[in-house]
Amino acid sequence: MDTPVQQVPQPSQPVQWGRVGSLVGGQASVQLGSFALLIAMNWTAVELGGTRAVTLLMLAATVPRALMLIFGGAVADTLGPRFILLRTTAARVVLLAAGAVVTATAHQLWPLVVIALVEGILLGLAGPASGVLLPMFARGDQLARANSLYAMVLRVAPILGAPAGALLITVGELWLAMLVGAVTGAIWLGCLLHVTHGFVRPKPEPGVSLVKRSGDGFRLLAAHPRLRWMFVAALCLDLAFSWPAEVALPLLVSERGWGVSAVGVVLAAFSVGALGSSAVGAAMAHRIPMFVRLVVTGAGLAAGILVMALMPSVVSLTAVAAGVGLLSGLNGPAIVTLYQQAAPEDRMGAAMSTLALAGIGTAPISIAVFSSLSLVLGIQTTWLLCGAIAFVSPVAAVLALRHPARAEEPAPVEQIPVPAAA
């Protein structure tokens, strides 16, 4: 057997585009299948038990995923991304394949809840390990391009996956969507075998348990000002945007008598705008100053959220939503890039777990808090409050840029033979 080598970027190769391509292509496949499955499972839950069934299903999928993100970062740093990604992805493929068999014969809610629960655990464990990969293949300003390319996949997946899930339910049943999810997961597994080839297990730290390392992400926030302010920037933006996009928009549209189709038009405009700017970022993010990508777009996003609440027509609201999407497509990858560049390489998994929590963990909090406030303040006033909170993000980004990164870029070295991991 050939001796694996540790891949280290060379001065002449700032980006390992072959591995980045496999990573992005694999994610495109698995995310498409995941969104299709999400729509199919939610629609099936509606048919089986209405609103309560959907709520139970969403809780089963999101709560364990958010909790496992903390341990996922520790596992990724301790055992390495290859170890955790190959095993969790393979387990998810088996889970969905078995789920296809079960749901083909049993038309009940409990199999869906069990599948969502186990899948949430697996995705929570794998999430931080996925976030570790791109900084291994791209360095410096080129990392921004790689993250923008990755963000394009995340934008396209719901646009194509949602109608695909509806089509699968229309022409078939839930088991077919499960089978598609398993197949796309298997494609992702094959891509991971290429992406992580030659990776080695980190050296163990004597006396340091996974439980202790699960707090590394929060210890990094306490010790490192740049990471801390970037966490605040991401947290406030996600907190301010979740409720308007998921709850307030349909309520506002209904209140103004615009028709439910307006919701789809506005969300589509946002997605197209974000997709377009992500494509621009993939091509030339390294030529756009970080201050522009991070602070200027953050201020524009906050202003856009405010203005959306005041728009008098569907056309004007759609135009502003497209502008917000354009800014989001540059701002999101910039936040991820700066966070990755600031995190110590041996604690990258822990750092990415806290950044993921800033997104996944804030959605239910945003919905619960602002939905309650809207009962007192009204939808428009609460939406404006969300816009005001969003302005904290660019301020925090400015404070983050004033602090140096904790981990300096390592000096490039030649490929070094290392023993294979068990």
GROMACS .gro file of N, CA and C in nm, residues 141-142 144-145 280-281 283-290 292-293:
model
   48
  141ASP      N    1  -0.640   3.492   0.063
  141ASP     CA    2  -0.755   3.548  -0.007
  141ASP      C    3  -0.827   3.444  -0.093
  142GLN      N    4  -0.756   3.338  -0.133
  142GLN     CA    5  -0.820   3.236  -0.215
  142GLN      C    6  -0.927   3.158  -0.138
  144ALA      N    7  -1.152   3.290   0.038
  144ALA     CA    8  -1.279   3.362   0.016
  144ALA      C    9  -1.346   3.314  -0.112
  145ARG      N   10  -1.268   3.289  -0.217
  145ARG     CA   11  -1.326   3.239  -0.342
  145ARG      C   12  -1.384   3.099  -0.321
  280VAL      N   13  -2.022   3.582  -0.821
  280VAL     CA   14  -1.922   3.689  -0.834
  280VAL      C   15  -1.808   3.667  -0.734
  281GLY      N   16  -1.845   3.631  -0.612
  281GLY     CA   17  -1.744   3.606  -0.510
  281GLY      C   18  -1.653   3.490  -0.545
  283ALA      N   19  -1.558   3.408  -0.831
  283ALA     CA   20  -1.467   3.449  -0.938
  283ALA      C   21  -1.366   3.555  -0.891
  284MET      N   22  -1.409   3.645  -0.803
  284MET     CA   23  -1.321   3.759  -0.773
  284MET      C   24  -1.331   3.809  -0.629
  285ALA      N   25  -1.371   3.725  -0.534
  285ALA     CA   26  -1.378   3.770  -0.394
  285ALA      C   27  -1.243   3.817  -0.343
  286HIS      N   28  -1.134   3.756  -0.392
  286HIS     CA   29  -1.001   3.792  -0.345
  286HIS      C   30  -0.961   3.933  -0.390
  287ARG      N   31  -1.036   3.992  -0.484
  287ARG     CA   32  -1.005   4.126  -0.531
  287ARG      C   33  -1.095   4.232  -0.465
  288ILE      N   34  -1.191   4.188  -0.387
  288ILE     CA   35  -1.280   4.280  -0.316
  288ILE      C   36  -1.231   4.292  -0.172
  289PRO      N   37  -1.205   4.413  -0.122
  289PRO     CA   38  -1.154   4.428   0.015
  289PRO      C   39  -1.246   4.362   0.117
  290MET      N   40  -1.186   4.302   0.218
  290MET     CA   41  -1.264   4.237   0.324
  290MET      C   42  -1.358   4.336   0.391
  292VAL      N   43  -1.523   4.574   0.260
  292VAL     CA   44  -1.642   4.587   0.176
  292VAL      C   45  -1.730   4.464   0.188
  293ARG      N   46  -1.667   4.345   0.177
  293ARG     CA   47  -1.744   4.220   0.181
  293ARG      C   48  -1.809   4.195   0.316
   0.00000   0.00000   0.00000
